[in-house]
Structures are given as C-alpha cells and as structure tokens.
C-alpha cells in the first residue's frame, strides 16, 4: 500500500468509531436487538462510501495534483485535525 492508501484506511477506521456512527448503531439495536444490526449498518455504510468513491477517484484522476501549489503537509494536516 502506498502512503495515501494507508492514510485513507487509517482515516476510514477512525471515521468508523465516530460518535454519530456509534449512536446510529446503538439507536438501531435498541429498537430491535439483533447482532445483525451492526453488521448491516456497516455493510450499508461501506457500500455507499464505495459507490461514492468511484466517481471521486475518476474526477481526481483528471486533476494534476502536482500542479497544485499546496505544500504536501497541508492536506495531511487538515485530515489529521479533522
């Protein structure tokens, strides 16, 4: 994996334990307690993110990222602070 891919995986893992996600799974499981609720939420969320990632990757493939005048640490810093 490249550094960018590792960063995406790390941010995705962090995103998965955000309070809003935990609250959504908790809210679903309190109404109808089932071990399957968390799995279905994860699959649905992952599916939506994957479907949105394909057009985003296609658009980014057309952008010359090296032509942007941003220093490399700036987007990484914003991602880390978020």
Tab-separated table of N, CA and C in Angstrom:
chain	number	residue	atom	x	y	z
A	1	UNK	N	0.837	-1.191	0.000
A	1	UNK	CA	0.000	0.000	0.000
A	1	UNK	C	0.875	1.245	0.000
A	2	UNK	N	0.413	2.230	-0.712
A	2	UNK	CA	1.128	3.498	-0.717
A	2	UNK	C	0.753	4.288	0.532
A	3	UNK	N	1.476	5.358	0.761
A	3	UNK	CA	1.190	6.199	1.920
A	3	UNK	C	-0.214	6.780	1.887
A	4	UNK	N	-0.674	7.163	0.704
A	4	UNK	CA	-2.015	7.732	0.578
A	4	UNK	C	-3.087	6.685	0.877
A	5	UNK	N	-2.855	5.458	0.429
A	5	UNK	CA	-3.812	4.389	0.722
A	5	UNK	C	-3.846	4.076	2.211
A	6	UNK	N	-2.683	4.056	2.853
A	6	UNK	CA	-2.636	3.824	4.299
A	6	UNK	C	-3.340	4.939	5.058
A	7	UNK	N	-3.162	6.168	4.597
A	7	UNK	CA	-3.851	7.292	5.230
A	7	UNK	C	-5.361	7.148	5.076
A	8	UNK	N	-5.811	6.742	3.902
A	8	UNK	CA	-7.248	6.561	3.676
A	8	UNK	C	-7.809	5.468	4.578
A	9	UNK	N	-7.087	4.372	4.727
A	9	UNK	CA	-7.545	3.289	5.603
A	9	UNK	C	-7.584	3.759	7.051
A	10	UNK	N	-6.541	4.462	7.487
A	10	UNK	CA	-6.500	4.940	8.874
A	10	UNK	C	-7.632	5.927	9.156
A	11	UNK	N	-7.866	6.855	8.243
A	11	UNK	CA	-8.958	7.812	8.443
A	11	UNK	C	-10.316	7.120	8.375
A	12	UNK	N	-10.438	6.115	7.538
A	12	UNK	CA	-11.684	5.355	7.475
A	12	UNK	C	-11.952	4.588	8.757
A	13	UNK	N	-10.907	4.017	9.337
A	13	UNK	CA	-11.076	3.306	10.603
A	13	UNK	C	-11.469	4.280	11.709
A	14	UNK	N	-10.846	5.444	11.705
A	14	UNK	CA	-11.194	6.456	12.712
A	14	UNK	C	-12.626	6.938	12.512
A	15	UNK	N	-13.009	7.101	11.271
A	15	UNK	CA	-14.360	7.540	10.935
A	15	UNK	C	-15.396	6.521	11.419
A	16	UNK	N	-15.031	5.256	11.399
A	16	UNK	CA	-15.951	4.199	11.809
A	16	UNK	C	-16.313	4.222	13.279
A	17	UNK	N	-15.488	4.840	14.094
A	17	UNK	CA	-15.794	4.911	15.531
A	17	UNK	C	-16.197	6.321	15.940
A	18	UNK	N	-16.610	7.134	14.972
A	18	UNK	CA	-17.135	8.465	15.296
A	18	UNK	C	-18.401	8.318	16.132
A	19	UNK	N	-18.635	9.266	17.031
A	19	UNK	CA	-19.822	9.172	17.894
A	19	UNK	C	-21.143	9.076	17.131
A	20	UNK	N	-21.253	9.753	15.976
A	20	UNK	CA	-22.523	9.677	15.244
A	20	UNK	C	-22.787	8.272	14.710
A	21	UNK	N	-21.737	7.581	14.298
A	21	UNK	CA	-21.912	6.207	13.839
A	21	UNK	C	-22.281	5.288	14.998
A	22	UNK	N	-21.587	5.442	16.100
A	22	UNK	CA	-21.890	4.608	17.263
A	22	UNK	C	-23.309	4.864	17.755
A	23	UNK	N	-23.737	6.124	17.728
A	23	UNK	CA	-25.101	6.449	18.153
A	23	UNK	C	-26.126	5.850	17.193
A	24	UNK	N	-25.831	5.857	15.899
A	24	UNK	CA	-26.766	5.281	14.926
A	24	UNK	C	-26.914	3.780	15.138
A	25	UNK	N	-25.807	3.086	15.317
A	25	UNK	CA	-25.877	1.643	15.553
A	25	UNK	C	-26.578	1.362	16.874
A	26	UNK	N	-26.274	2.159	17.898
A	26	UNK	CA	-26.922	1.983	19.195
A	26	UNK	C	-28.428	2.220	19.079
A	27	UNK	N	-28.809	3.258	18.350
A	27	UNK	CA	-30.228	3.545	18.170
A	27	UNK	C	-30.952	2.440	17.420
A	28	UNK	N	-30.287	1.853	16.427
A	28	UNK	CA	-30.894	0.741	15.685
A	28	UNK	C	-31.022	-0.507	16.543
A	29	UNK	N	-30.018	-0.761	17.352
A	29	UNK	CA	-30.024	-2.005	18.118
A	29	UNK	C	-30.941	-1.944	19.331
A	30	UNK	N	-31.288	-0.758	19.799
A	30	UNK	CA	-32.197	-0.665	20.947
A	30	UNK	C	-33.643	-0.943	20.541
A	31	UNK	N	-34.009	-0.574	19.327
A	31	UNK	CA	-35.381	-0.796	18.870
A	31	UNK	C	-35.637	-2.285	18.663
A	32	UNK	N	-34.763	-2.924	17.927
A	32	UNK	CA	-34.863	-4.369	17.677
A	32	UNK	C	-33.501	-4.991	17.957
A	33	UNK	N	-33.276	-5.450	19.168
A	33	UNK	CA	-31.960	-6.020	19.492
A	33	UNK	C	-31.633	-7.224	18.597
A	34	UNK	N	-30.553	-7.105	17.869
A	34	UNK	CA	-30.103	-8.186	16.999
A	34	UNK	C	-28.618	-7.995	16.727
A	35	UNK	N	-27.848	-9.072	16.785
A	35	UNK	CA	-26.420	-8.949	16.465
A	35	UNK	C	-26.190	-8.537	15.011
A	36	UNK	N	-27.191	-8.730	14.181
A	36	UNK	CA	-27.048	-8.431	12.758
A	36	UNK	C	-27.147	-6.935	12.454
A	37	UNK	N	-27.712	-6.143	13.362
A	37	UNK	CA	-27.902	-4.711	13.105
A	37	UNK	C	-26.592	-3.993	12.810
A	38	UNK	N	-25.585	-4.215	13.617
A	38	UNK	CA	-24.294	-3.559	13.394
A	38	UNK	C	-23.665	-3.968	12.082
A	39	UNK	N	-23.782	-5.250	11.755
A	39	UNK	CA	-23.216	-5.754	10.501
A	39	UNK	C	-23.918	-5.121	9.304
A	40	UNK	N	-25.242	-5.062	9.360
A	40	UNK	CA	-25.987	-4.476	8.242
A	40	UNK	C	-25.705	-2.987	8.097
A	41	UNK	N	-25.571	-2.277	9.221
A	41	UNK	CA	-25.227	-0.858	9.156
A	41	UNK	C	-23.855	-0.684	8.509
A	42	UNK	N	-22.895	-1.498	8.929
A	42	UNK	CA	-21.538	-1.395	8.378
A	42	UNK	C	-21.525	-1.698	6.883
A	43	UNK	N	-22.252	-2.729	6.471
A	43	UNK	CA	-22.296	-3.072	5.045
A	43	UNK	C	-22.971	-1.981	4.222
A	44	UNK	N	-24.066	-1.435	4.741
A	44	UNK	CA	-24.755	-0.363	4.020
A	44	UNK	C	-23.904	0.882	3.911
A	45	UNK	N	-23.270	1.254	5.011
A	45	UNK	CA	-22.429	2.449	5.002
A	45	UNK	C	-21.214	2.241	4.099
A	46	UNK	N	-20.600	1.084	4.206
A	46	UNK	CA	-19.445	0.787	3.352
A	46	UNK	C	-19.807	0.764	1.883
A	47	UNK	N	-20.995	0.243	1.572
A	47	UNK	CA	-21.447	0.219	0.182
A	47	UNK	C	-21.651	1.610	-0.385
A	48	UNK	N	-22.270	2.479	0.402
A	48	UNK	CA	-22.491	3.860	-0.053
A	48	UNK	C	-21.160	4.576	-0.246
A	49	UNK	N	-20.252	4.415	0.708
A	49	UNK	CA	-18.939	5.065	0.595
A	49	UNK	C	-18.196	4.547	-0.635
A	50	UNK	N	-18.275	3.249	-0.880
A	50	UNK	CA	-17.609	2.675	-2.050
A	50	UNK	C	-18.210	3.211	-3.345
A	51	UNK	N	-19.535	3.292	-3.408
A	51	UNK	CA	-20.181	3.825	-4.615
A	51	UNK	C	-19.822	5.289	-4.855
A	52	UNK	N	-19.644	6.061	-3.796
A	52	UNK	CA	-19.243	7.458	-3.951
A	52	UNK	C	-17.754	7.598	-4.262
A	53	UNK	N	-16.963	6.612	-3.868
A	53	UNK	CA	-15.519	6.690	-4.088
A	53	UNK	C	-15.156	6.550	-5.565
A	54	UNK	N	-15.921	5.766	-6.310
A	54	UNK	CA	-15.587	5.570	-7.722
A	54	UNK	C	-15.675	6.864	-8.532
A	55	UNK	N	-16.762	7.634	-8.453
A	55	UNK	CA	-16.775	8.911	-9.180
A	55	UNK	C	-15.729	9.894	-8.657
A	56	UNK	N	-15.501	9.894	-7.352
A	56	UNK	CA	-14.490	10.803	-6.797
A	56	UNK	C	-13.107	10.449	-7.326
A	57	UNK	N	-12.792	9.169	-7.379
A	57	UNK	CA	-11.492	8.741	-7.901
A	57	UNK	C	-11.368	9.074	-9.381
A	58	UNK	N	-12.461	8.952	-10.107
A	58	UNK	CA	-12.440	9.288	-11.527
A	58	UNK	C	-12.163	10.775	-11.732
A	59	UNK	N	-12.808	11.606	-10.921
A	59	UNK	CA	-12.575	13.049	-11.031
A	59	UNK	C	-11.157	13.418	-10.615
A	60	UNK	N	-10.664	12.795	-9.546
A	60	UNK	CA	-9.308	13.095	-9.096
A	60	UNK	C	-8.265	12.609	-10.089
A	61	UNK	N	-8.597	11.570	-10.845
A	61	UNK	CA	-7.666	11.077	-11.849
A	61	UNK	C	-7.429	12.093	-12.954
A	62	UNK	N	-8.367	13.004	-13.141
A	62	UNK	CA	-8.239	14.032	-14.179
A	62	UNK	C	-7.522	15.284	-13.684
A	63	UNK	N	-7.317	15.385	-12.377
A	63	UNK	CA	-6.689	16.576	-11.803
A	63	UNK	C	-5.197	16.325	-11.657
A	64	UNK	N	-4.406	17.269	-12.094
A	64	UNK	CA	-2.958	17.171	-11.929
A	64	UNK	C	-2.609	17.686	-10.535
A	65	UNK	N	-2.507	16.757	-9.583
A	65	UNK	CA	-2.279	17.146	-8.195
A	65	UNK	C	-0.918	17.800	-7.985
A	66	UNK	N	0.037	17.452	-8.836
A	66	UNK	CA	1.367	18.038	-8.671
A	66	UNK	C	1.394	19.490	-9.126
A	67	UNK	N	0.422	19.903	-9.910
A	67	UNK	CA	0.372	21.292	-10.368
A	67	UNK	C	-0.216	22.213	-9.310
A	68	UNK	N	-0.856	21.639	-8.290
A	68	UNK	CA	-1.432	22.470	-7.230
A	68	UNK	C	-0.320	23.074	-6.383
A	69	UNK	N	-0.457	24.336	-6.010
A	69	UNK	CA	0.612	24.996	-5.256
A	69	UNK	C	0.582	24.701	-3.751
A	70	UNK	N	-0.202	23.725	-3.307
A	70	UNK	CA	-0.281	23.420	-1.880
A	70	UNK	C	0.926	22.603	-1.433
A	71	UNK	N	1.485	22.935	-0.286
A	71	UNK	CA	2.531	22.067	0.256
A	71	UNK	C	1.918	20.726	0.664
A	72	UNK	N	2.687	19.679	0.596
A	72	UNK	CA	2.165	18.331	0.849
A	72	UNK	C	1.630	18.168	2.263
A	73	UNK	N	2.214	18.867	3.220
A	73	UNK	CA	1.777	18.674	4.600
A	73	UNK	C	0.419	19.308	4.879
A	74	UNK	N	-0.021	20.262	4.064
A	74	UNK	CA	-1.265	20.975	4.355
A	74	UNK	C	-2.502	20.068	4.309
A	75	UNK	N	-2.745	19.317	3.230
A	75	UNK	CA	-3.928	18.450	3.252
A	75	UNK	C	-3.836	17.359	4.314
A	76	UNK	N	-2.634	16.865	4.566
A	76	UNK	CA	-2.473	15.847	5.600
A	76	UNK	C	-2.757	16.419	6.978
A	77	UNK	N	-2.359	17.661	7.208
A	77	UNK	CA	-2.629	18.304	8.496
A	77	UNK	C	-4.123	18.518	8.691
A	78	UNK	N	-4.804	18.950	7.644
A	78	UNK	CA	-6.251	19.156	7.738
A	78	UNK	C	-6.943	17.828	8.024
A	79	UNK	N	-6.518	16.769	7.347
A	79	UNK	CA	-7.117	15.452	7.572
A	79	UNK	C	-6.851	14.967	8.992
A	80	UNK	N	-5.661	15.193	9.495
A	80	UNK	CA	-5.327	14.742	10.847
A	80	UNK	C	-6.089	15.522	11.904
A	81	UNK	N	-6.316	16.808	11.675
A	81	UNK	CA	-7.034	17.622	12.653
A	81	UNK	C	-8.525	17.350	12.636
A	82	UNK	N	-9.027	16.881	11.518
A	82	UNK	CA	-10.462	16.592	11.425
A	82	UNK	C	-10.735	15.354	12.217
